[in-house]
Coordinates of C-alpha atoms and ligand atoms in Angstrom, one line a residue:
X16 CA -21.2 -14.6 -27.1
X17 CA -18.2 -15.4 -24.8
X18 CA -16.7 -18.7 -25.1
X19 CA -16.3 -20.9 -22.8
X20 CA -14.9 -24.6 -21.1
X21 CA -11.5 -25.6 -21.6
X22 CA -9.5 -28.4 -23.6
X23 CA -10.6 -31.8 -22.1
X24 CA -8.1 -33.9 -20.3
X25 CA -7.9 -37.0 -18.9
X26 CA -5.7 -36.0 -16.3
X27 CA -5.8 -33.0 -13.9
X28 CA -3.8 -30.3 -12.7
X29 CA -1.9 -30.6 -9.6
X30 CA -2.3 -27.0 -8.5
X31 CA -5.6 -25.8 -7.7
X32 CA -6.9 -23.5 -10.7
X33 CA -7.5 -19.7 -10.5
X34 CA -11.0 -19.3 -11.5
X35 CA -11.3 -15.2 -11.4
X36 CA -14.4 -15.3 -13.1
X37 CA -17.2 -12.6 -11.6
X38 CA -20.5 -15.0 -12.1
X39 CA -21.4 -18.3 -13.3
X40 CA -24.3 -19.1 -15.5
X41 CA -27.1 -22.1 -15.0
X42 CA -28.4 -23.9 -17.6
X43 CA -32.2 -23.3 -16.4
X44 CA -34.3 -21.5 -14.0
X45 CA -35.3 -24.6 -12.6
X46 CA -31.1 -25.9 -11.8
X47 CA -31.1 -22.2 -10.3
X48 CA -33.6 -23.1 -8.0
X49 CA -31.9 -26.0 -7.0
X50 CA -28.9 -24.4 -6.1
X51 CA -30.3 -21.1 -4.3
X52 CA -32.6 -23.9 -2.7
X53 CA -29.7 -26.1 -1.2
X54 CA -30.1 -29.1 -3.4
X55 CA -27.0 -28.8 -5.7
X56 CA -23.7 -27.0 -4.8
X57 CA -22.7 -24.1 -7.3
X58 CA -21.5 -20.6 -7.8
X59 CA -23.4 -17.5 -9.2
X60 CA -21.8 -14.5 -8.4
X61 CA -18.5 -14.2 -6.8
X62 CA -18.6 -11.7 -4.0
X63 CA -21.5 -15.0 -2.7
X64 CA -18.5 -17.0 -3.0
X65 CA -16.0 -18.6 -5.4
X66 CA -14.3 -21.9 -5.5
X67 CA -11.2 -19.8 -4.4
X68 CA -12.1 -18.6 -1.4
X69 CA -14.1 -22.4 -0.7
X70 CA -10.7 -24.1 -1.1
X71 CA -8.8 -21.6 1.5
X72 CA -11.6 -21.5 3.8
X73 CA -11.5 -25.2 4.4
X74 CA -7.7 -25.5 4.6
X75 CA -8.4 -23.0 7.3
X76 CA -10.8 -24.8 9.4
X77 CA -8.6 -27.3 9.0
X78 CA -5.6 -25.9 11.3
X79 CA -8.3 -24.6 13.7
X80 CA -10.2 -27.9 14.2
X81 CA -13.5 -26.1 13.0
X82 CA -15.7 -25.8 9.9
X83 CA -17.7 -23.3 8.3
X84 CA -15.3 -20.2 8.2
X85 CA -15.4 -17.2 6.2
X86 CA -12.4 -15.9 4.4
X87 CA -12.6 -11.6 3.8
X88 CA -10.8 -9.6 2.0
X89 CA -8.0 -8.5 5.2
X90 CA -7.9 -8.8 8.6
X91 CA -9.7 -6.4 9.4
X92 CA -12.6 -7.1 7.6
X93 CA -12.6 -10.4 9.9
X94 CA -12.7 -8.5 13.1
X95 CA -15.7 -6.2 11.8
X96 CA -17.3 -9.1 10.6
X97 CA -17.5 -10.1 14.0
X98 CA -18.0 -6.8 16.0
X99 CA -20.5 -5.6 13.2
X100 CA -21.8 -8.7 11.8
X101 CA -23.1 -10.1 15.6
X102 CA -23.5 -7.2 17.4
X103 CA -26.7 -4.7 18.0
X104 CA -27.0 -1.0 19.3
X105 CA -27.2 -1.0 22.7
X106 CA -24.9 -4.4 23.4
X107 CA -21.7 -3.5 25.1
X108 CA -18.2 -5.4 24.0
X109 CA -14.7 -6.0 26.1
X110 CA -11.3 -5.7 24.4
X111 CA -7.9 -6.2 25.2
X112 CA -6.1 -2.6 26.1
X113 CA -3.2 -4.1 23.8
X114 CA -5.6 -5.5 20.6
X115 CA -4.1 -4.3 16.9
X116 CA -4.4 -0.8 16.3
X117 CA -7.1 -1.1 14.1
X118 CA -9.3 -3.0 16.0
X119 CA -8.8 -0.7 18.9
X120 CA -9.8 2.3 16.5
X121 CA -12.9 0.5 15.8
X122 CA -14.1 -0.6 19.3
X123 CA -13.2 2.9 20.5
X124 CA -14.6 5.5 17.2
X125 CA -17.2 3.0 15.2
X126 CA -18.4 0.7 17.5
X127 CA -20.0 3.2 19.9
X128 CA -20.9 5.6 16.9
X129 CA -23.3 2.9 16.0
X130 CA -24.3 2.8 19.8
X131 CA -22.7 -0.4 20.8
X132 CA -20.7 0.5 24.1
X133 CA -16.8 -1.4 24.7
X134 CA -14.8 -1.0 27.3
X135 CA -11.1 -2.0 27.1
X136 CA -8.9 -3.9 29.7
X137 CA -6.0 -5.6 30.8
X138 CA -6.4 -9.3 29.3
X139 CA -3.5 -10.6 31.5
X140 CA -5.9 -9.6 34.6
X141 CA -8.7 -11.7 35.0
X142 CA -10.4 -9.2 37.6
X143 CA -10.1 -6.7 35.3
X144 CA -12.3 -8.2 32.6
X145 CA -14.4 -9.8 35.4
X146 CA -15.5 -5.8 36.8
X147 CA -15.9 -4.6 33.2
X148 CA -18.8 -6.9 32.5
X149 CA -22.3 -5.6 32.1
X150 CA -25.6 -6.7 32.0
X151 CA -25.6 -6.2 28.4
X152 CA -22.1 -7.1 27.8
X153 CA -22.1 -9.8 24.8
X154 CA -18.7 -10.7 23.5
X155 CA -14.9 -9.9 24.8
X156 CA -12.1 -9.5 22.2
X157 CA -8.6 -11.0 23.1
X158 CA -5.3 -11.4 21.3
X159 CA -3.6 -14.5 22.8
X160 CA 0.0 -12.9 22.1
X161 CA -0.8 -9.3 21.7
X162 CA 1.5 -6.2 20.1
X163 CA 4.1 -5.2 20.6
X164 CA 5.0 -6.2 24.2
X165 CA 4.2 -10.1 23.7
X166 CA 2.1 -10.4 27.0
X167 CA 0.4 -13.7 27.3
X168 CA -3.6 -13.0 27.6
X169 CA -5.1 -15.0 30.4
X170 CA -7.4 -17.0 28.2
X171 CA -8.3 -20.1 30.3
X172 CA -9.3 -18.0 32.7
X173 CA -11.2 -15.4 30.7
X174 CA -13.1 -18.2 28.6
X175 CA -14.6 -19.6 32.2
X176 CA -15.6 -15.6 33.3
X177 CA -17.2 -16.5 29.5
X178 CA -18.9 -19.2 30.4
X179 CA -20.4 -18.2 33.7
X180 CA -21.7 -15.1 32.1
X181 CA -22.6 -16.3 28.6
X182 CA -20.5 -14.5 26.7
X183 CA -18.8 -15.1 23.4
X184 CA -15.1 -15.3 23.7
X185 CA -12.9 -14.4 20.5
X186 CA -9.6 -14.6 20.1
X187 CA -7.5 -13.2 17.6
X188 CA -5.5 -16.0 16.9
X189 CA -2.6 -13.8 14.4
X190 CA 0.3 -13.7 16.0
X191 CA 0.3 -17.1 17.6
X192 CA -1.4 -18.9 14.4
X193 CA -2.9 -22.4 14.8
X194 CA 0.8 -24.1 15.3
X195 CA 1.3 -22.4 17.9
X196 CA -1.6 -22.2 20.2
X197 CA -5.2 -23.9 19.3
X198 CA -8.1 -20.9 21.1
X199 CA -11.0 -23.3 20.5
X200 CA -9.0 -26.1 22.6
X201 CA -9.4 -23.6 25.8
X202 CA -12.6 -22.6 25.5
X203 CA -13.5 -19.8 22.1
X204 CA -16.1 -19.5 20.4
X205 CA -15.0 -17.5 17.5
X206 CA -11.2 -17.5 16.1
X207 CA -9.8 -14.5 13.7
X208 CA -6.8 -14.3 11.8
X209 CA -5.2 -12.0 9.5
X210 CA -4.2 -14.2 6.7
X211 CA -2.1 -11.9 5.4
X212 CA 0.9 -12.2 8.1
X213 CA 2.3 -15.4 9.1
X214 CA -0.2 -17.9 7.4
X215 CA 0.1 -16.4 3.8
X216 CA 3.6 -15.5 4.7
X217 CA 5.0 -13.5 1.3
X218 CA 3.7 -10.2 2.2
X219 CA 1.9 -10.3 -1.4
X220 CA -2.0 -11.0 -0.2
X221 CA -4.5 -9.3 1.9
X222 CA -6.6 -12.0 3.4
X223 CA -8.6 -12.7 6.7
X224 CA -10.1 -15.7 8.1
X225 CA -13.3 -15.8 10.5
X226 CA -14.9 -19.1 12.2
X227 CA -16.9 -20.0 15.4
X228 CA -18.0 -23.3 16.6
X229 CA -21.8 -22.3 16.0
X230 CA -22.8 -22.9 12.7
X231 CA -25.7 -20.4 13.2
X232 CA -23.1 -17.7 13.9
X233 CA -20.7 -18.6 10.6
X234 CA -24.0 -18.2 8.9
X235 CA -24.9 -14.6 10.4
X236 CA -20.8 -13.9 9.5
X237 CA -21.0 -15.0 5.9
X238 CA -24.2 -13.1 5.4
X239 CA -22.8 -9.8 6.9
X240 CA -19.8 -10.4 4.6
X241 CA -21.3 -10.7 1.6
X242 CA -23.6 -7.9 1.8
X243 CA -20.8 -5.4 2.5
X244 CA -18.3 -6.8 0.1
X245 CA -16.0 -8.1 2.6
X246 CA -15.7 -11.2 -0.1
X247 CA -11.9 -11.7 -1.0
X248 CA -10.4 -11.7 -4.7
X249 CA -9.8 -15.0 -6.4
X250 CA -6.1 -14.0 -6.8
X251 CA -5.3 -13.5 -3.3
X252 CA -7.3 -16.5 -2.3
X253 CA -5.1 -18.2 -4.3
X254 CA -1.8 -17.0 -3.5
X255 CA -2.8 -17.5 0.3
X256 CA -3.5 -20.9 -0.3
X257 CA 0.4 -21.1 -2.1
X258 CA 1.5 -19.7 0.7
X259 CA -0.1 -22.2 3.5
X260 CA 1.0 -24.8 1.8
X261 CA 4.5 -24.1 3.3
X262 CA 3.4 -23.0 6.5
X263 CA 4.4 -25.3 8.7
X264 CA 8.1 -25.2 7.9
X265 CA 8.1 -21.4 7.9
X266 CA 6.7 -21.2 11.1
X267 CA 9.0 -23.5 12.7
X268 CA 12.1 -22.5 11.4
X269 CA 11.4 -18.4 11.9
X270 CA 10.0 -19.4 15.8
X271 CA 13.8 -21.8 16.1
X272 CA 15.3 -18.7 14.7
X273 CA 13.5 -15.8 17.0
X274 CA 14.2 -17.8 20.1
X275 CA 17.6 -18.1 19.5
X276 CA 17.8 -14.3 18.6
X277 CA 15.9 -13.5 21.6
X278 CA 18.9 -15.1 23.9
X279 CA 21.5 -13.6 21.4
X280 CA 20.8 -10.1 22.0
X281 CA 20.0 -10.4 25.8
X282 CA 23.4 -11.1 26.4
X283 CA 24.8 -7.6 24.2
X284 CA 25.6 -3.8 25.9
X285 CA 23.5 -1.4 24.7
X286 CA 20.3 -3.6 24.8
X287 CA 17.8 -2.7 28.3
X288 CA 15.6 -5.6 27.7
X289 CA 14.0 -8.2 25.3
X290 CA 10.8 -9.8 25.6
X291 CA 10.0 -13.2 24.0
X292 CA 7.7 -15.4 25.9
X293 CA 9.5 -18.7 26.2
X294 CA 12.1 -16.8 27.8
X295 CA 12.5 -16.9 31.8
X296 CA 12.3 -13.3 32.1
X297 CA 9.1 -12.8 30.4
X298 CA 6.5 -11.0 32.4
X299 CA 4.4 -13.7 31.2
X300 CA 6.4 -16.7 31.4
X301 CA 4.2 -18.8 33.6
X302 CA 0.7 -18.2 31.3
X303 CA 3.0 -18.2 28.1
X304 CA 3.9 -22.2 29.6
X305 CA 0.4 -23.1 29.9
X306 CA -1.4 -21.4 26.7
X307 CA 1.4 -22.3 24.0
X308 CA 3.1 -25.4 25.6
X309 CA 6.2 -24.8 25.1
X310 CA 5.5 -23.0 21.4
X311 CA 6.8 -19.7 21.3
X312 CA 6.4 -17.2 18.0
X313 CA 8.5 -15.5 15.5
X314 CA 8.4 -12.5 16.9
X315 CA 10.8 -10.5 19.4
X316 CA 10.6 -7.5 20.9
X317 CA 13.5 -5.2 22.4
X318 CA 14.8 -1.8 23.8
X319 CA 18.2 -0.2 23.3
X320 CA 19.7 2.3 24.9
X321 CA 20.0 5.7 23.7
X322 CA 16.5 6.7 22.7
X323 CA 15.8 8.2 19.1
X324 CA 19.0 8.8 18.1
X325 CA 19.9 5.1 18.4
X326 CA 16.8 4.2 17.0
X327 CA 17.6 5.7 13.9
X328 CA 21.2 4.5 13.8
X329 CA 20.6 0.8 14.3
X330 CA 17.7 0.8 11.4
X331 CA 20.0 2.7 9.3
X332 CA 22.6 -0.2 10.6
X333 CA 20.8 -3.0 10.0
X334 CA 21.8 -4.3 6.8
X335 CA 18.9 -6.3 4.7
X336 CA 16.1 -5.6 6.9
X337 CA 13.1 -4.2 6.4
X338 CA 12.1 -1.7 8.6
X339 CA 8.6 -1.8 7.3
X340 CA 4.8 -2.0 10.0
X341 CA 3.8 -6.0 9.0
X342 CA 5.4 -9.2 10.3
X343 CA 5.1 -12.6 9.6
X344 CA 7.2 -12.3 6.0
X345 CA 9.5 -14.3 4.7
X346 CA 12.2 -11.7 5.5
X347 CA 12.8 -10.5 8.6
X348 CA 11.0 -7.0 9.6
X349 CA 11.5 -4.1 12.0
X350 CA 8.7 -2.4 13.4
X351 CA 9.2 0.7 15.5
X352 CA 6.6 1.3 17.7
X353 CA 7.0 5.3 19.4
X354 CA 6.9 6.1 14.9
X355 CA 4.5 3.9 13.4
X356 CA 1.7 1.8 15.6
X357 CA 2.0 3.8 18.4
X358 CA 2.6 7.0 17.2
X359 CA -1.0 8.7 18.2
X360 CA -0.7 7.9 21.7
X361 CA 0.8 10.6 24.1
X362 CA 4.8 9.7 25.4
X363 CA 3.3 9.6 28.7
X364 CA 0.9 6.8 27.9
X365 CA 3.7 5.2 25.7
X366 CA 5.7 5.5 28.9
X367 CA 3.2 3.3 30.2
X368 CA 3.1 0.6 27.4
X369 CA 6.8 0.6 28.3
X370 CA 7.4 1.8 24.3
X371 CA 10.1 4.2 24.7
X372 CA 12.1 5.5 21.4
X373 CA 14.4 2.4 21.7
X374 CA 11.8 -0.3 21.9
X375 CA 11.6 -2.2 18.5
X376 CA 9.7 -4.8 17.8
X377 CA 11.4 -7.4 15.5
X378 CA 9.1 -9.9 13.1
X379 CA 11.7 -13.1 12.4
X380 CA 11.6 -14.5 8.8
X381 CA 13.6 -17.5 7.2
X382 CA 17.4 -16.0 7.3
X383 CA 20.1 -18.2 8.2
X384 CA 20.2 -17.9 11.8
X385 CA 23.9 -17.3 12.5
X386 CA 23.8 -14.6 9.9
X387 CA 20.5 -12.5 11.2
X388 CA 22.5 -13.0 15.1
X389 CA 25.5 -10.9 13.1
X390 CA 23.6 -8.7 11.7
X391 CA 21.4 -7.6 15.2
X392 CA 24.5 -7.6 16.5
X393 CA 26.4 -5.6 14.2
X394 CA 23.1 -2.8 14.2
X395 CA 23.0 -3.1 17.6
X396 CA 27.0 -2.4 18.4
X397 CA 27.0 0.4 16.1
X398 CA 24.1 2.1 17.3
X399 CA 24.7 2.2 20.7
X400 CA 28.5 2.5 21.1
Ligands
LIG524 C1 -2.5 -7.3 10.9 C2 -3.4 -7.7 12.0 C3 -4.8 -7.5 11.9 C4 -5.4 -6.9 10.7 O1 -5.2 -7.7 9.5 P1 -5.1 -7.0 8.0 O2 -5.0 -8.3 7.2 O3 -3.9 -6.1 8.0 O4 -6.4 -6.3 7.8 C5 -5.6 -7.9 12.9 N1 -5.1 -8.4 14.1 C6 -3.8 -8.6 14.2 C7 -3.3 -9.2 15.5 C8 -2.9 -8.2 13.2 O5 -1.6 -8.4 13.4

């Protein structure tokens, strides 16, 4: 016999508890049926759902104006829940050329192993996506800020190719998160995020977030979920909702602080370009006006002079920060592109990207600005002088 319940109280705790327990037992057959039937709400077995994952899920919908979302175990659970969870053999899927490696590895090795075709393209280039729609084309997969090159996806005018066609648009919202641009507000039908970057924040949880406006569709996701295990552990569920709790001020203050780190190192020798896209000489300027209003992001990308060598001088240089492949911490990260991300693609095709050897992409966290400016700055002198 285990034992069970806990002290009564009068009063209740403030923090929502951690309930890690695997299943949940009924007091009859008959209350089982009411619950499996829809009647009562309860738990049974906690890869169907725990109060954990309940509790974050609806925080989420929340921020994205929606309801009935699905929290997985990471990111990229999310994005197969989608891709695998809606799709059939013989459907055919568009993706952005520039989506998260992962979910380019799955649209280009497992989706079409399990006959479902994809073809990628440019999502800054309307025509583009417009001439790689099928007959049989059923969804197209955008990120609205995509890695590592920030360019702005054309959204309002892919969601209307979306409409005309009937097609499901989804956006991966990541990198912009719900502060800073809201997909369903121009025109998705299913959002992702990665928890695990800027909305849980601490770099301690593993956590993704999947919802569309159809109810019927959250229901198919949830169902897909749960019968491949995609469910998420109480503990992370938990710590992700810690973590949201402050997102808000996090995002604002790293966003405040990339901006003004953007401008800070534009102005230094040694640095070929920087991309962030509320600046003026973003490629993307105009679309980045229209789709985050003003918003920007925390992160910033730039190249240095010099190539390799400087590379590895200016993370050597750069005192405190992590050169480590995630963003959206509370510390400030370095991501190098041409070693990590990138790395399988030729250096003809990286050429392309425009990810030479000094291109670095820089994920802002919650330093004191003046001091992070000194310490680019410092990295960035010595490396390339
Ligand atoms: C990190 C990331 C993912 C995958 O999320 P995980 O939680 O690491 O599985 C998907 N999309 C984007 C844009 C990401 O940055």
């Amino acid at each position: 016999m285990r034992p069970h319940g806990l002290p009564e109280s009068a009063s209740h705790p403030v923090v929502t508890p951690l309930s890690p327990s695997v299943v949940y037992a009924s007091e009859t057959p008959d209350a089982l049926d009411d619950q499996y039937e829809g009647r009562v709400h309860g738990y049974t077995y906690s890869r169907e759902g725990h109060p954990n994952a309940d509790v974050i899920a609806r925080r989420l919908d929340d921020m994205e104006g929606a309801s009935g979302g699905v929290v997985t175990g990471s990111g990229m659970a999310a994005v197969s829940a989608v891709l695998m969870g809606l799709l059939q053999t013989g459907e055919h899927v568009i993706g952005g050329d520039q989506l998260y490696g992962r979910s380019l590895r799955l649209m280009k090795e497992d989706l079409p192993r399990l006959g479902i075709a994809t073809t990628l393209a440019d999502p800054g280039d309307v025509e583009a996506i417009r001439a790689a729609i099928r007959p049989e084309t059923k969804l197209i997969l955008v990120e609205a800020v995509s890695n590592p090159t920030l360019a702005v996806a054309d959204i309002d005018g892919i969601a209307a190719l979306c409409r005309e066609h009937g097609l499901l648009l989804v956006v991966d919202n990541t990198f912009t998160t719900p502060r800073g641009f809201k997909p369903f507000d121009h025109g998705a039908d299913i959002v992702i995020h990665s928890v695990t970057k800027l909305l849980a924040g601490h770099s301690d949880v593993m956590l993704g977030y999947v919802v569309a406006k159809d109810a019927a569709l959250n229901d198919r996701m949830r169902v897909f979920s749960v019968t491949t295990g995609m469910t998420p552990s109480p503990f992370d569920c938990w710590l992700a909702e810690r973590g949201l709790l402050s997102f808000d001020l996090r995002f604002d203050r790293a966003e405040a602080t990339a901006a003004r780190l953007a401008d800070h190192i534009a102005g230094l020798p040694g640095v070929k370009r920087v991309l962030y896209p509320t600046r003026h000489d973003h490629p993307d300027h105009g679309r980045a006006e229209t789709l985050l209003k003003g918003r920007g992001c925390n992160m910033v990308s730039f190249e240095l002079d010099g190539g390799r060598d400087a590379a590895n001088a200016f993370t050597r240089a750069a005192e405190g920060l992590s050169f480590a492949p995630t963003l959206g911490d509370v510390g400030t990260t370095l991501s190098h592109p041409a070693s990590s991300s990138h790395r399988a693609l030729s250096p003809e095709n990286r050429a392309e990207l425009g990810l030479h050897e000094g291109f670095f992409r820089v994920s802002v966290g919650l330093e004191d600005p003046d001091t992070l400016c000194r310490i680019f700055e410092d990295a960035i002198t010595a490396a390339t002088s």
